Tab-separated table of N, CA and C in Angstrom:
chain	number	residue	atom	x	y	z
A	268	MET	N	101.198	-7.625	-33.629
A	268	MET	CA	101.688	-8.732	-32.819
A	268	MET	C	100.519	-9.344	-32.063
A	269	GLN	N	100.527	-10.651	-31.949
A	269	GLN	CA	99.441	-11.373	-31.303
A	269	GLN	C	99.284	-10.978	-29.836
A	270	VAL	N	100.380	-10.781	-29.132
A	270	VAL	CA	100.320	-10.421	-27.713
A	270	VAL	C	99.544	-9.113	-27.540
A	271	ARG	N	99.794	-8.164	-28.403
A	271	ARG	CA	99.129	-6.859	-28.314
A	271	ARG	C	97.610	-7.011	-28.361
A	272	GLU	N	97.113	-7.696	-29.378
A	272	GLU	CA	95.665	-7.820	-29.535
A	272	GLU	C	95.053	-8.733	-28.478
A	273	SER	N	95.797	-9.748	-28.058
A	273	SER	CA	95.306	-10.624	-26.994
A	273	SER	C	95.205	-9.857	-25.678
A	274	LEU	N	96.198	-9.044	-25.382
A	274	LEU	CA	96.141	-8.216	-24.170
A	274	LEU	C	94.972	-7.239	-24.238
A	275	ARG	N	94.783	-6.612	-25.391
A	275	ARG	CA	93.674	-5.671	-25.555
A	275	ARG	C	92.338	-6.376	-25.274
A	276	SER	N	92.198	-7.582	-25.804
A	276	SER	CA	90.973	-8.340	-25.627
A	276	SER	C	90.721	-8.663	-24.152
A	277	ILE	N	91.732	-9.176	-23.483
A	277	ILE	CA	91.580	-9.532	-22.067
A	277	ILE	C	91.321	-8.291	-21.215
A	278	LEU	N	92.107	-7.237	-21.425
A	278	LEU	CA	91.958	-6.034	-20.598
A	278	LEU	C	90.614	-5.348	-20.829
A	279	SER	N	90.109	-5.382	-22.050
A	279	SER	CA	88.830	-4.723	-22.321
A	279	SER	C	87.649	-5.530	-21.775
A	280	ALA	N	87.858	-6.822	-21.537
A	280	ALA	CA	86.784	-7.683	-21.039
A	280	ALA	C	86.698	-7.703	-19.508
A	281	ARG	N	87.626	-7.063	-18.846
A	281	ARG	CA	87.615	-7.100	-17.379
A	281	ARG	C	87.503	-5.694	-16.808
A	282	ALA	N	86.895	-5.617	-15.649
A	282	ALA	CA	86.818	-4.334	-14.952
A	282	ALA	C	87.947	-4.294	-13.932
A	283	PRO	N	88.876	-3.356	-14.095
A	283	PRO	CA	89.978	-3.298	-13.126
A	283	PRO	C	89.470	-2.906	-11.738
A	284	ARG	N	90.108	-3.461	-10.728
A	284	ARG	CA	89.752	-3.124	-9.341
A	284	ARG	C	90.278	-1.723	-9.057
A	285	ARG	N	89.377	-0.821	-8.725
A	285	ARG	CA	89.745	0.553	-8.395
A	285	ARG	C	89.585	0.747	-6.897
A	286	LEU	N	90.617	1.272	-6.262
A	286	LEU	CA	90.606	1.523	-4.822
A	286	LEU	C	90.386	3.004	-4.580
A	287	PRO	N	89.561	3.361	-3.614
A	287	PRO	CA	89.409	4.788	-3.318
A	287	PRO	C	90.722	5.343	-2.776
A	288	ALA	N	91.073	6.529	-3.210
A	288	ALA	CA	92.331	7.148	-2.782
A	288	ALA	C	92.142	7.845	-1.439
A	289	VAL	N	91.491	7.155	-0.505
A	289	VAL	CA	91.249	7.694	0.823
A	289	VAL	C	92.559	7.657	1.600
A	290	SER	N	92.960	8.784	2.124
A	290	SER	CA	94.204	8.921	2.888
A	290	SER	C	95.440	8.568	2.067
A	291	THR	N	95.316	8.542	0.762
A	291	THR	CA	96.457	8.314	-0.109
A	291	THR	C	96.389	9.331	-1.242
A	292	THR	N	97.436	9.396	-2.020
A	292	THR	CA	97.493	10.285	-3.176
A	292	THR	C	97.239	9.466	-4.430
A	293	ALA	N	96.285	9.912	-5.243
A	293	ALA	CA	95.978	9.227	-6.498
A	293	ALA	C	97.113	9.448	-7.490
A	294	ALA	N	97.529	8.364	-8.131
A	294	ALA	CA	98.615	8.421	-9.111
A	294	ALA	C	98.327	7.404	-10.211
A	295	ALA	N	99.048	7.531	-11.305
A	295	ALA	CA	98.890	6.585	-12.414
A	295	ALA	C	100.235	6.367	-13.081
A	296	VAL	N	100.394	5.171	-13.647
A	296	VAL	CA	101.596	4.844	-14.410
A	296	VAL	C	101.182	4.211	-15.726
A	297	LEU	N	102.099	4.266	-16.679
A	297	LEU	CA	101.925	3.558	-17.933
A	297	LEU	C	102.911	2.401	-17.956
A	298	VAL	N	102.425	1.225	-18.324
A	298	VAL	CA	103.285	0.067	-18.543
A	298	VAL	C	103.504	0.034	-20.058
A	299	PRO	N	104.606	0.630	-20.535
A	299	PRO	CA	104.817	0.770	-21.979
A	299	PRO	C	105.458	-0.474	-22.601
A	300	LEU	N	104.686	-1.172	-23.414
A	300	LEU	CA	105.143	-2.383	-24.087
A	300	LEU	C	105.438	-2.092	-25.553
A	301	PHE	N	106.308	-2.884	-26.128
A	301	PHE	CA	106.597	-2.783	-27.557
A	301	PHE	C	107.208	-4.097	-28.014
A	302	GLU	N	107.303	-4.278	-29.317
A	302	GLU	CA	107.889	-5.493	-29.864
A	302	GLU	C	109.307	-5.227	-30.349
A	303	ARG	N	110.200	-6.158	-29.999
A	303	ARG	CA	111.578	-6.128	-30.501
A	303	ARG	C	111.984	-7.585	-30.761
A	304	ASP	N	112.481	-7.845	-31.948
A	304	ASP	CA	112.918	-9.196	-32.321
A	304	ASP	C	111.836	-10.246	-32.068
A	305	GLY	N	110.587	-9.879	-32.347
A	305	GLY	CA	109.480	-10.818	-32.210
A	305	GLY	C	109.019	-11.078	-30.795
A	306	GLN	N	109.541	-10.314	-29.827
A	306	GLN	CA	109.173	-10.501	-28.424
A	306	GLN	C	108.644	-9.203	-27.827
A	307	ALA	N	107.703	-9.333	-26.899
A	307	ALA	CA	107.209	-8.176	-26.163
A	307	ALA	C	108.274	-7.730	-25.166
A	308	HIS	N	108.502	-6.428	-25.109
A	308	HIS	CA	109.428	-5.806	-24.163
A	308	HIS	C	108.674	-4.729	-23.386
A	309	VAL	N	109.213	-4.341	-22.262
A	309	VAL	CA	108.630	-3.271	-21.450
A	309	VAL	C	109.717	-2.248	-21.129
A	310	TRP	N	109.346	-0.966	-21.188
A	310	TRP	CA	110.267	0.106	-20.791
A	310	TRP	C	110.147	0.323	-19.291
A	311	LEU	N	111.281	0.416	-18.641
A	311	LEU	CA	111.373	0.783	-17.230
A	311	LEU	C	112.356	1.932	-17.113
A	312	MET	N	112.349	2.573	-15.957
A	312	MET	CA	113.294	3.665	-15.738
A	312	MET	C	113.701	3.685	-14.272
A	313	ARG	N	114.907	4.176	-14.041
A	313	ARG	CA	115.371	4.390	-12.669
A	313	ARG	C	115.305	5.880	-12.404
A	314	ARG	N	114.703	6.222	-11.291
A	314	ARG	CA	114.569	7.628	-10.923
A	314	ARG	C	115.891	8.148	-10.365
A	315	PRO	N	116.205	9.434	-10.579
A	315	PRO	CA	117.443	9.996	-10.020
A	315	PRO	C	117.421	9.956	-8.490
A	316	THR	N	118.577	9.898	-7.902
A	316	THR	CA	118.667	9.897	-6.439
A	316	THR	C	118.285	11.247	-5.844
A	317	SER	N	118.178	12.268	-6.682
A	317	SER	CA	117.814	13.606	-6.211
A	317	SER	C	116.299	13.808	-6.081
A	318	MET	N	115.498	12.832	-6.484
A	318	MET	CA	114.035	12.971	-6.432
A	318	MET	C	113.559	12.999	-4.982
A	319	ARG	N	112.459	13.741	-4.720
A	319	ARG	CA	111.893	13.818	-3.370
A	319	ARG	C	111.292	12.495	-2.931
A	320	SER	N	110.618	11.808	-3.853
A	320	SER	CA	110.030	10.522	-3.479
A	320	SER	C	110.484	9.453	-4.474
A	321	HIS	N	110.651	8.258	-3.969
A	321	HIS	CA	111.061	7.097	-4.760
A	321	HIS	C	112.416	7.293	-5.437
A	322	ALA	N	113.289	8.039	-4.780
A	322	ALA	CA	114.623	8.324	-5.318
A	322	ALA	C	115.399	7.044	-5.578
A	323	GLY	N	115.988	6.945	-6.766
A	323	GLY	CA	116.829	5.824	-7.128
A	323	GLY	C	116.088	4.534	-7.426
A	324	GLN	N	114.765	4.552	-7.371
A	324	GLN	CA	114.000	3.329	-7.586
A	324	GLN	C	113.664	3.117	-9.055
A	325	VAL	N	113.510	1.855	-9.426
A	325	VAL	CA	113.055	1.497	-10.765
A	325	VAL	C	111.538	1.615	-10.781
A	326	ALA	N	111.012	2.213	-11.835
A	326	ALA	CA	109.577	2.484	-11.911
A	326	ALA	C	109.110	2.488	-13.360
A	327	PHE	N	107.807	2.530	-13.496
A	327	PHE	CA	107.196	2.836	-14.779
A	327	PHE	C	107.026	4.347	-14.838
A	328	PRO	N	106.913	4.924	-16.028
A	328	PRO	CA	106.639	6.357	-16.081
A	328	PRO	C	105.276	6.639	-15.451
A	329	GLY	N	105.223	7.658	-14.632
A	329	GLY	CA	103.956	7.985	-13.970
A	329	GLY	C	104.147	8.989	-12.868
A	330	GLY	N	103.043	9.323	-12.240
A	330	GLY	CA	103.090	10.291	-11.157
A	330	GLY	C	101.708	10.629	-10.636
A	331	LYS	N	101.667	11.684	-9.855
A	331	LYS	CA	100.433	12.101	-9.183
A	331	LYS	C	99.402	12.676	-10.161
A	332	LEU	N	98.142	12.451	-9.841
A	332	LEU	CA	97.031	13.066	-10.559
A	332	LEU	C	97.092	14.567	-10.317
A	333	GLU	N	97.113	15.336	-11.388
A	333	GLU	CA	97.119	16.798	-11.296
A	333	GLU	C	95.712	17.316	-11.589
A	334	ALA	N	95.407	18.501	-11.076
A	334	ALA	CA	94.075	19.092	-11.277
A	334	ALA	C	93.748	19.262	-12.760
A	335	THR	N	94.760	19.432	-13.585
A	335	THR	CA	94.538	19.628	-15.023
A	335	THR	C	94.354	18.322	-15.789
A	336	ASP	N	94.571	17.175	-15.139
A	336	ASP	CA	94.403	15.880	-15.802
A	336	ASP	C	92.921	15.516	-15.855
A	337	ALA	N	92.441	15.124	-17.024
A	337	ALA	CA	91.038	14.744	-17.193
A	337	ALA	C	90.720	13.416	-16.516
A	338	SER	N	91.748	12.569	-16.323
A	338	SER	CA	91.544	11.240	-15.742
A	338	SER	C	92.898	10.681	-15.323
A	339	LEU	N	92.859	9.555	-14.642
A	339	LEU	CA	94.114	8.887	-14.291
A	339	LEU	C	94.822	8.362	-15.538
A	340	ARG	N	94.070	7.974	-16.539
A	340	ARG	CA	94.671	7.572	-17.815
A	340	ARG	C	95.446	8.759	-18.402
A	341	ALA	N	94.844	9.942	-18.345
A	341	ALA	CA	95.514	11.152	-18.837
A	341	ALA	C	96.777	11.434	-18.028
A	342	THR	N	96.737	11.168	-16.729
A	342	THR	CA	97.919	11.334	-15.879
A	342	THR	C	99.052	10.431	-16.365
A	343	ALA	N	98.736	9.164	-16.595
A	343	ALA	CA	99.757	8.205	-17.044
A	343	ALA	C	100.371	8.655	-18.370
A	344	LEU	N	99.545	9.124	-19.291
A	344	LEU	CA	100.046	9.563	-20.597
A	344	LEU	C	100.860	10.852	-20.482
A	345	ARG	N	100.402	11.802	-19.667
A	345	ARG	CA	101.135	13.053	-19.472
A	345	ARG	C	102.507	12.785	-18.871
A	346	GLU	N	102.541	11.958	-17.846
A	346	GLU	CA	103.805	11.651	-17.173
A	346	GLU	C	104.760	10.898	-18.103
A	347	THR	N	104.230	10.026	-18.952
A	347	THR	CA	105.069	9.297	-19.903
A	347	THR	C	105.725	10.264	-20.882
A	348	GLN	N	104.961	11.272	-21.302
A	348	GLN	CA	105.534	12.278	-22.202
A	348	GLN	C	106.588	13.109	-21.471
A	349	GLU	N	106.293	13.525	-20.240
A	349	GLU	CA	107.240	14.341	-19.468
A	349	GLU	C	108.531	13.578	-19.155
A	350	GLU	N	108.407	12.294	-18.830
A	350	GLU	CA	109.565	11.538	-18.368
A	350	GLU	C	110.352	10.858	-19.485
A	351	LEU	N	109.641	10.320	-20.487
A	351	LEU	CA	110.318	9.564	-21.548
A	351	LEU	C	110.187	10.194	-22.929
A	352	GLY	N	109.494	11.329	-23.023
A	352	GLY	CA	109.363	12.013	-24.305
A	352	GLY	C	108.445	11.312	-25.292
A	353	ILE	N	107.591	10.418	-24.813
A	353	ILE	CA	106.668	9.684	-25.687
A	353	ILE	C	105.329	10.406	-25.693
A	354	GLN	N	104.956	10.918	-26.845
A	354	GLN	CA	103.708	11.675	-26.956
A	354	GLN	C	102.507	10.741	-26.841
A	355	SER	N	101.459	11.229	-26.180
A	355	SER	CA	100.289	10.396	-25.889
A	355	SER	C	99.636	9.821	-27.139
A	356	GLU	N	99.677	10.550	-28.243
A	356	GLU	CA	99.059	10.023	-29.466
A	356	GLU	C	99.847	8.862	-30.073
A	357	ARG	N	101.053	8.628	-29.570
A	357	ARG	CA	101.875	7.505	-30.042
A	357	ARG	C	101.693	6.253	-29.165
A	358	VAL	N	100.805	6.349	-28.163
A	358	VAL	CA	100.554	5.231	-27.255
A	358	VAL	C	99.176	4.649	-27.555
A	359	ASP	N	99.143	3.365	-27.837
A	359	ASP	CA	97.884	2.643	-28.009
A	359	ASP	C	97.547	2.045	-26.643
A	360	VAL	N	96.630	2.680	-25.913
A	360	VAL	CA	96.285	2.207	-24.572
A	360	VAL	C	95.396	0.968	-24.713
A	361	LEU	N	95.895	-0.149	-24.190
A	361	LEU	CA	95.201	-1.431	-24.315
A	361	LEU	C	94.183	-1.652	-23.210
A	362	GLY	N	94.401	-1.045	-22.058
A	362	GLY	CA	93.487	-1.213	-20.926
A	362	GLY	C	94.198	-0.967	-19.620
A	363	ALA	N	93.484	-1.241	-18.544
A	363	ALA	CA	93.990	-0.945	-17.202
A	363	ALA	C	94.178	-2.220	-16.391
A	364	LEU	N	95.121	-2.162	-15.473
A	364	LEU	CA	95.329	-3.207	-14.475
A	364	LEU	C	94.697	-2.740	-13.165
A	365	ASP	N	94.632	-3.635	-12.185
A	365	ASP	CA	94.078	-3.284	-10.877
A	365	ASP	C	94.951	-2.246	-10.172
A	366	ASP	N	94.306	-1.405	-9.381
A	366	ASP	CA	95.036	-0.419	-8.585
A	366	ASP	C	95.975	-1.109	-7.605
A	367	THR	N	97.034	-0.408	-7.273
A	367	THR	CA	98.030	-0.883	-6.309
A	367	THR	C	98.264	0.220	-5.285
A	368	ARG	N	98.255	-0.134	-4.001
A	368	ARG	CA	98.578	0.817	-2.934
A	368	ARG	C	100.031	0.658	-2.560
A	369	THR	N	100.666	1.773	-2.230
A	369	THR	CA	102.063	1.725	-1.815
A	369	THR	C	102.185	2.038	-0.332
A	370	ILE	N	103.296	1.621	0.243
A	370	ILE	CA	103.534	1.930	1.654
A	370	ILE	C	103.901	3.402	1.828
A	371	THR	N	104.148	4.095	0.717
A	371	THR	CA	104.501	5.511	0.778
A	371	THR	C	103.284	6.422	0.592
A	372	GLY	N	102.079	5.839	0.558
A	372	GLY	CA	100.875	6.654	0.552
A	372	GLY	C	100.282	6.987	-0.807
A	373	PHE	N	100.510	6.163	-1.801
A	373	PHE	CA	99.935	6.383	-3.131
A	373	PHE	C	98.976	5.248	-3.487
A	374	THR	N	97.944	5.561	-4.225
A	374	THR	CA	97.103	4.563	-4.872
A	374	THR	C	97.367	4.727	-6.361
A	375	ILE	N	98.007	3.706	-6.945
A	375	ILE	CA	98.457	3.783	-8.340
A	375	ILE	C	97.485	3.041	-9.252
A	376	SER	N	97.046	3.724	-10.299
A	376	SER	CA	96.233	3.105	-11.346
A	376	SER	C	97.143	2.854	-12.547
A	377	PRO	N	97.452	1.579	-12.835
A	377	PRO	CA	98.338	1.275	-13.968
A	377	PRO	C	97.559	1.084	-15.272
A	378	TRP	N	98.096	1.634	-16.338
A	378	TRP	CA	97.538	1.486	-17.683
A	378	TRP	C	98.574	0.787	-18.553
A	379	VAL	N	98.125	-0.140	-19.373
A	379	VAL	CA	99.012	-0.860	-20.284
A	379	VAL	C	98.904	-0.196	-21.649
A	380	GLY	N	100.057	0.197	-22.192
A	380	GLY	CA	100.077	0.834	-23.501
A	380	GLY	C	101.044	0.129	-24.431
A	381	TRP	N	100.762	0.200	-25.720
A	381	TRP	CA	101.636	-0.405	-26.722
A	381	TRP	C	102.250	0.709	-27.553
A	382	LEU	N	103.547	0.622	-27.772
A	382	LEU	CA	104.292	1.618	-28.539
A	382	LEU	C	104.796	0.991	-29.829
A	383	ALA	N	104.973	1.820	-30.840
A	383	ALA	CA	105.636	1.351	-32.053
A	383	ALA	C	107.077	1.009	-31.689
A	384	SER	N	107.620	-0.031	-32.303
A	384	SER	CA	108.979	-0.451	-31.944
A	384	SER	C	110.037	0.562	-32.351
A	385	ASP	N	109.708	1.468	-33.265
A	385	ASP	CA	110.694	2.459	-33.700
A	385	ASP	C	110.580	3.785	-32.949
A	386	ILE	N	109.804	3.804	-31.899
A	386	ILE	CA	109.605	5.050	-31.152
A	386	ILE	C	110.898	5.443	-30.433
A	387	ASP	N	111.197	6.721	-30.446
A	387	ASP	CA	112.375	7.224	-29.744
A	387	ASP	C	112.017	7.557	-28.307
A	388	VAL	N	112.746	6.961	-27.384
A	388	VAL	CA	112.588	7.275	-25.965
A	388	VAL	C	113.670	8.282	-25.622
A	389	VAL	N	113.220	9.448	-25.129
A	389	VAL	CA	114.149	10.525	-24.792
A	389	VAL	C	113.931	10.880	-23.315
A	390	PRO	N	114.676	10.221	-22.424
A	390	PRO	CA	114.485	10.455	-20.993
A	390	PRO	C	114.769	11.903	-20.579
A	391	ASN	N	113.915	12.419	-19.712
A	391	ASN	CA	114.108	13.735	-19.119
A	391	ASN	C	115.099	13.558	-17.959
A	392	PRO	N	116.308	14.130	-18.045
A	392	PRO	CA	117.324	13.884	-17.012
A	392	PRO	C	116.933	14.391	-15.623
A	393	ASN	N	115.944	15.281	-15.542
A	393	ASN	CA	115.481	15.744	-14.231
A	393	ASN	C	114.619	14.693	-13.532
A	394	GLU	N	114.058	13.760	-14.315
A	394	GLU	CA	113.145	12.775	-13.747
A	394	GLU	C	113.575	11.326	-13.973
A	395	VAL	N	114.552	11.123	-14.862
A	395	VAL	CA	114.961	9.765	-15.220
A	395	VAL	C	116.481	9.683	-15.247
A	396	ALA	N	117.041	8.818	-14.402
A	396	ALA	CA	118.490	8.596	-14.425
A	396	ALA	C	118.855	7.615	-15.530
A	397	ARG	N	117.944	6.668	-15.789
A	397	ARG	CA	118.217	5.650	-16.814
A	397	ARG	C	116.899	5.053	-17.283
A	398	ALA	N	116.727	4.910	-18.585
A	398	ALA	CA	115.593	4.183	-19.169
A	398	ALA	C	116.148	2.931	-19.825
A	399	PHE	N	115.468	1.814	-19.646
A	399	PHE	CA	115.946	0.559	-20.224
A	399	PHE	C	114.762	-0.346	-20.548
A	400	ALA	N	114.951	-1.138	-21.610
A	400	ALA	CA	113.909	-2.058	-22.065
A	400	ALA	C	114.258	-3.475	-21.632
A	401	VAL	N	113.236	-4.216	-21.231
A	401	VAL	CA	113.412	-5.571	-20.730
A	401	VAL	C	112.429	-6.496	-21.452
A	402	PRO	N	112.890	-7.656	-21.935
A	402	PRO	CA	111.935	-8.608	-22.505
A	402	PRO	C	110.919	-9.028	-21.434
A	403	LEU	N	109.661	-9.007	-21.771
A	403	LEU	CA	108.615	-9.344	-20.810
A	403	LEU	C	108.793	-10.761	-20.257
A	404	ARG	N	109.352	-11.654	-21.062
A	404	ARG	CA	109.543	-13.049	-20.639
A	404	ARG	C	110.451	-13.156	-19.408
A	405	VAL	N	111.316	-12.166	-19.176
A	405	VAL	CA	112.194	-12.173	-18.002
A	405	VAL	C	111.361	-12.240	-16.724
A	406	PHE	N	110.194	-11.599	-16.749
A	406	PHE	CA	109.350	-11.534	-15.558
A	406	PHE	C	108.499	-12.785	-15.360
A	407	LEU	N	108.613	-13.757	-16.276
A	407	LEU	CA	107.913	-15.025	-16.085
A	407	LEU	C	108.623	-15.868	-15.022
A	408	ALA	N	109.905	-15.580	-14.776
A	408	ALA	CA	110.638	-16.247	-13.693
A	408	ALA	C	110.116	-15.698	-12.361
A	409	PRO	N	110.082	-16.529	-11.334
A	409	PRO	CA	109.597	-16.040	-10.042
A	409	PRO	C	110.501	-14.932	-9.487
A	410	PRO	N	109.903	-13.967	-8.793
A	410	PRO	CA	110.727	-12.943	-8.144
A	410	PRO	C	111.576	-13.584	-7.054
A	411	ARG	N	112.671	-12.905	-6.718
A	411	ARG	CA	113.593	-13.422	-5.708
A	411	ARG	C	113.808	-12.370	-4.627
A	412	GLY	N	114.384	-12.811	-3.516
A	412	GLY	CA	114.711	-11.904	-2.423
A	412	GLY	C	113.690	-11.969	-1.309
A	413	ALA	N	113.962	-11.194	-0.285
A	413	ALA	CA	113.082	-11.145	0.881
A	413	ALA	C	112.325	-9.822	0.891
A	414	PRO	N	111.038	-9.860	1.288
A	414	PRO	CA	110.277	-8.607	1.353
A	414	PRO	C	110.976	-7.609	2.272
A	415	PRO	N	110.960	-6.331	1.991
A	415	PRO	CA	110.231	-5.723	0.881
A	415	PRO	C	111.015	-5.715	-0.429
A	416	LEU	N	112.249	-6.205	-0.430
A	416	LEU	CA	113.082	-6.151	-1.633
A	416	LEU	C	112.937	-7.414	-2.473
A	417	ARG	N	111.725	-7.909	-2.583
A	417	ARG	CA	111.447	-9.090	-3.395
A	417	ARG	C	111.129	-8.626	-4.808
A	418	GLY	N	111.869	-9.160	-5.778
A	418	GLY	CA	111.631	-8.743	-7.148
A	418	GLY	C	112.609	-9.387	-8.102
A	419	TRP	N	112.986	-8.647	-9.118
A	419	TRP	CA	113.884	-9.138	-10.152
A	419	TRP	C	115.064	-8.179	-10.270
A	420	THR	N	116.269	-8.714	-10.412
A	420	THR	CA	117.434	-7.887	-10.691
A	420	THR	C	117.735	-8.053	-12.171
A	421	ILE	N	117.682	-6.939	-12.883
A	421	ILE	CA	117.862	-6.936	-14.330
A	421	ILE	C	118.925	-5.912	-14.673
A	422	ASP	N	119.996	-6.383	-15.271
A	422	ASP	CA	121.071	-5.491	-15.705
A	422	ASP	C	121.505	-4.556	-14.573
A	423	GLY	N	121.603	-5.109	-13.361
A	423	GLY	CA	122.044	-4.338	-12.206
A	423	GLY	C	120.965	-3.494	-11.546
A	424	GLU	N	119.747	-3.550	-12.048
A	424	GLU	CA	118.640	-2.749	-11.500
A	424	GLU	C	117.658	-3.659	-10.772
A	425	LEU	N	117.223	-3.275	-9.576
A	425	LEU	CA	116.261	-4.056	-8.804
A	425	LEU	C	114.848	-3.550	-9.062
A	426	VAL	N	114.007	-4.428	-9.579
A	426	VAL	CA	112.591	-4.128	-9.803
A	426	VAL	C	111.852	-4.728	-8.615
A	427	TRP	N	111.318	-3.868	-7.742
A	427	TRP	CA	110.689	-4.327	-6.511
A	427	TRP	C	109.529	-3.404	-6.159
A	428	GLY	N	108.899	-3.647	-5.020
A	428	GLY	CA	107.842	-2.789	-4.511
A	428	GLY	C	106.627	-2.724	-5.426
A	429	ALA	N	106.071	-1.526	-5.557
A	429	ALA	CA	104.863	-1.338	-6.364
A	429	ALA	C	105.102	-1.702	-7.824
A	430	THR	N	106.301	-1.404	-8.331
A	430	THR	CA	106.608	-1.748	-9.722
A	430	THR	C	106.559	-3.263	-9.901
A	431	ALA	N	107.129	-4.007	-8.975
A	431	ALA	CA	107.083	-5.470	-9.049
A	431	ALA	C	105.648	-5.975	-8.929
A	432	ALA	N	104.836	-5.358	-8.082
A	432	ALA	CA	103.432	-5.771	-7.941
A	432	ALA	C	102.677	-5.571	-9.254
A	433	ILE	N	102.938	-4.467	-9.928
A	433	ILE	CA	102.287	-4.196	-11.214
A	433	ILE	C	102.777	-5.195	-12.262
A	434	VAL	N	104.067	-5.486	-12.263
A	434	VAL	CA	104.622	-6.489	-13.188
A	434	VAL	C	103.958	-7.845	-12.943
A	435	ARG	N	103.819	-8.236	-11.670
A	435	ARG	CA	103.194	-9.532	-11.360
A	435	ARG	C	101.761	-9.584	-11.884
A	436	ALA	N	101.026	-8.481	-11.758
A	436	ALA	CA	99.646	-8.434	-12.265
A	436	ALA	C	99.620	-8.597	-13.781
A	437	LEU	N	100.535	-7.931	-14.471
A	437	LEU	CA	100.610	-8.064	-15.925
A	437	LEU	C	101.007	-9.479	-16.321
A	438	VAL	N	101.981	-10.055	-15.631
A	438	VAL	CA	102.443	-11.407	-15.937
A	438	VAL	C	101.310	-12.420	-15.745
A	439	ALA	N	100.470	-12.223	-14.736
A	439	ALA	CA	99.334	-13.134	-14.526
A	439	ALA	C	98.418	-13.124	-15.751
A	440	ILE	N	98.226	-11.957	-16.333
A	440	ILE	CA	97.397	-11.852	-17.537
A	440	ILE	C	98.113	-12.469	-18.730
A	441	VAL	N	99.400	-12.218	-18.857
A	441	VAL	CA	100.175	-12.807	-19.959
A	441	VAL	C	100.137	-14.330	-19.867
A	442	ARG	N	100.191	-14.876	-18.670
A	442	ARG	CA	100.109	-16.331	-18.511
A	442	ARG	C	98.769	-16.851	-19.024
A	443	GLU	N	97.700	-16.075	-18.838
A	443	GLU	CA	96.379	-16.455	-19.365
A	443	GLU	C	96.421	-16.604	-20.877
A	444	LEU	N	97.256	-15.791	-21.522
A	444	LEU	CA	97.362	-15.828	-22.975
A	444	LEU	C	98.019	-17.110	-23.460
A	445	GLY	N	98.840	-17.708	-22.588
A	445	GLY	CA	99.544	-18.928	-22.953
A	445	GLY	C	100.660	-18.694	-23.956
A	446	THR	N	101.177	-17.433	-24.016
A	446	THR	CA	102.265	-17.130	-24.958
A	446	THR	C	103.564	-16.949	-24.228
C-alpha cells in the first residue's frame, strides 16, 4: 500500500523528538496500522476498569519500559504481543513519532507499525476490555470536546489524552502525504 511506504519514507527521514524521562516513567506504545478495503486502519483498545492506571481508557498497546527490554521499541513490541497477541516478527516497524508526556507521569515513545491485514488480534482479557479497528481517515476530522476530554468519539469510545495527542501527530504526517 502506498501509505505504508510513504509513512516509512517520512518517518525514516526525520529524527523523532525524544524527551528525557526525568521524574517520569519511560513507556512506549505501538500505533498498529493495517489495510482494510483499500484504506489504512489503526487498532485501538479500551483498558479494563480493573487496571491500576489508565483504567477504562482507550489506548494503543504499550506500557512501561522493563529492565529486560533492549529498547523502547522492544517495549512497544513486547506490550503489543502481551496485550493483542501480535508477535513482534509480524510487525513491520515504520518509524517513531515524537515523545509525549502525560499528566499521569509517563514519557511515551510511540512507534508506528504496519500489520498484515489478515493478522489475528487476540486481546488479553486481563489487559484489554475491547480491541477495535478504526479507519485512519476518521481522525482527519478535528477533535471535539473541551480539554482534557478533547478527542474523537468512535463507536461509543472516547479517544482522548495522550492517545489523542499521538493520533494528532500521526495525522499531521499523513496530511503531509496528501492521501
